[in-house]
Amino acid sequence: MSVLENAIKHYQSLDKIEIEVKEWGTKIYATKMTVGETASVQKRATKNGLVDETLMAIYLIIIKSEDETGEKMFDMTQDTINKLLNQTDRDIVLRLAGALVDSPEMPELKKK
């Protein structure tokens, strides 16, 4: 088996993470970030060459959050983005985004 096949097999063997968001009355499930997902989040959150960390957190939540059956919890619509940006608690959003990348901050996403 090649190194690439081993890398893919490793990723496929990883368990989903479970994050309880008591304030929202839910549990969120997610797989670890892939390189492609990281690039997508960075690209979406970059405006005029600058990365907007708040948008990065929002896109991360939208892309990765699933319910217990594997269904996406959020859609990538401007309405959802606006509601997460303007009608939710910043601290909860940042905590959830950090948990989704398995870090209290988002250093993996900040690196280029």
C-alpha positions as a printed NumPy array, in Angstrom:
array([[  0.   ,   0.   ,   0.   ],
       [  1.357,   3.449,  -0.917],
       [  1.918,   6.272,   1.519],
       [ -0.983,   8.171,  -0.081],
       [ -3.289,   5.182,   0.336],
       [ -2.183,   4.924,   3.972],
       [ -2.908,   8.632,   4.495],
       [ -6.393,   8.265,   3.009],
       [ -7.07 ,   5.111,   5.001],
       [ -6.004,   6.908,   8.182],
       [ -8.396,   9.813,   7.559],
       [-11.262,   7.445,   6.795],
       [-10.645,   5.584,  10.063],
       [-11.004,   8.662,  12.26 ],
       [-14.066,   8.942,  14.461],
       [-16.366,  11.91 ,  14.277],
       [-16.024,  14.389,  17.071],
       [-19.04 ,  15.264,  19.194],
       [-19.424,  18.768,  20.585],
       [-22.164,  19.634,  23.022],
       [-23.403,  23.197,  22.623],
       [-25.561,  23.538,  25.731],
       [-26.523,  27.118,  24.92 ],
       [-28.036,  25.978,  21.619],
       [-29.57 ,  22.821,  23.087],
       [-27.742,  20.538,  20.665],
       [-24.809,  18.305,  19.934],
       [-22.796,  18.871,  16.802],
       [-20.871,  16.118,  15.071],
       [-18.017,  16.572,  12.621],
       [-15.128,  14.879,  10.929],
       [-11.656,  16.389,  11.171],
       [-10.845,  19.101,   8.66 ],
       [ -9.313,  18.061,   5.36 ],
       [ -6.781,  20.148,   3.493],
       [ -9.431,  20.974,   0.889],
       [-11.944,  22.102,   3.492],
       [ -9.305,  24.278,   5.126],
       [ -8.479,  25.885,   1.782],
       [-12.181,  26.443,   1.067],
       [-12.763,  28.139,   4.422],
       [ -9.697,  30.35 ,   3.948],
       [-10.729,  31.32 ,   0.425],
       [-14.287,  32.171,   1.431],
       [-13.087,  34.247,   4.397],
       [-10.466,  36.226,   2.454],
       [-11.476,  39.646,   1.199],
       [ -8.978,  42.018,  -0.447],
       [ -6.117,  39.788,   0.67 ],
       [ -7.123,  39.832,   4.336],
       [ -8.55 ,  36.872,   6.229],
       [-11.637,  37.701,   8.304],
       [-11.362,  35.368,  11.3  ],
       [-15.022,  35.794,  12.225],
       [-16.136,  34.779,   8.741],
       [-13.68 ,  31.907,   8.899],
       [-15.409,  30.649,  12.059],
       [-18.852,  31.002,  10.447],
       [-17.837,  29.129,   7.282],
       [-16.152,  26.432,   9.348],
       [-19.341,  25.879,  11.348],
       [-21.48 ,  25.775,   8.212],
       [-19.167,  23.368,   6.376],
       [-18.462,  20.944,   9.232],
       [-21.547,  20.821,  11.504],
       [-23.673,  17.691,  11.189],
       [-26.416,  16.108,  13.254],
       [-26.156,  12.575,  14.643],
       [-27.321,  11.088,  11.314],
       [-24.67 ,  12.925,   9.279],
       [-27.002,  15.57 ,   7.848],
       [-25.62 ,  19.086,   7.497],
       [-27.028,  21.389,  10.174],
       [-26.558,  24.63 ,   8.224],
       [-26.774,  25.631,   4.592],
       [-24.359,  27.947,   2.804],
       [-26.885,  30.681,   2.092],
       [-26.375,  34.37 ,   2.694],
       [-29.345,  34.282,   5.078],
       [-27.661,  31.629,   7.253],
       [-24.328,  33.453,   7.131],
       [-25.972,  36.741,   8.136],
       [-27.894,  35.12 ,  10.993],
       [-24.798,  33.409,  12.371],
       [-22.877,  36.692,  12.068],
       [-25.49 ,  39.035,  13.471],
       [-27.866,  37.051,  15.656],
       [-25.674,  34.627,  17.604],
       [-23.308,  34.891,  20.559],
       [-19.781,  35.565,  19.343],
       [-18.202,  33.588,  22.184],
       [-20.247,  30.474,  21.401],
       [-19.46 ,  30.716,  17.673],
       [-15.72 ,  31.074,  18.316],
       [-15.721,  28.279,  20.909],
       [-17.551,  25.96 ,  18.522],
       [-15.253,  26.81 ,  15.608],
       [-12.232,  26.179,  17.822],
       [-13.627,  22.81 ,  18.895],
       [-14.287,  21.878,  15.271],
       [-10.609,  22.315,  14.463],
       [ -9.676,  20.675,  17.782],
       [ -8.02 ,  23.785,  19.133],
       [ -9.014,  26.687,  21.385],
       [ -7.995,  28.965,  18.525],
       [ -7.739,  28.351,  14.798],
       [ -3.997,  28.231,  14.03 ],
       [ -4.412,  25.513,  11.404],
       [ -6.661,  27.793,   9.414],
       [ -4.488,  30.868,   9.854],
       [ -1.461,  29.269,   8.229],
       [ -1.079,  29.543,   4.473]])
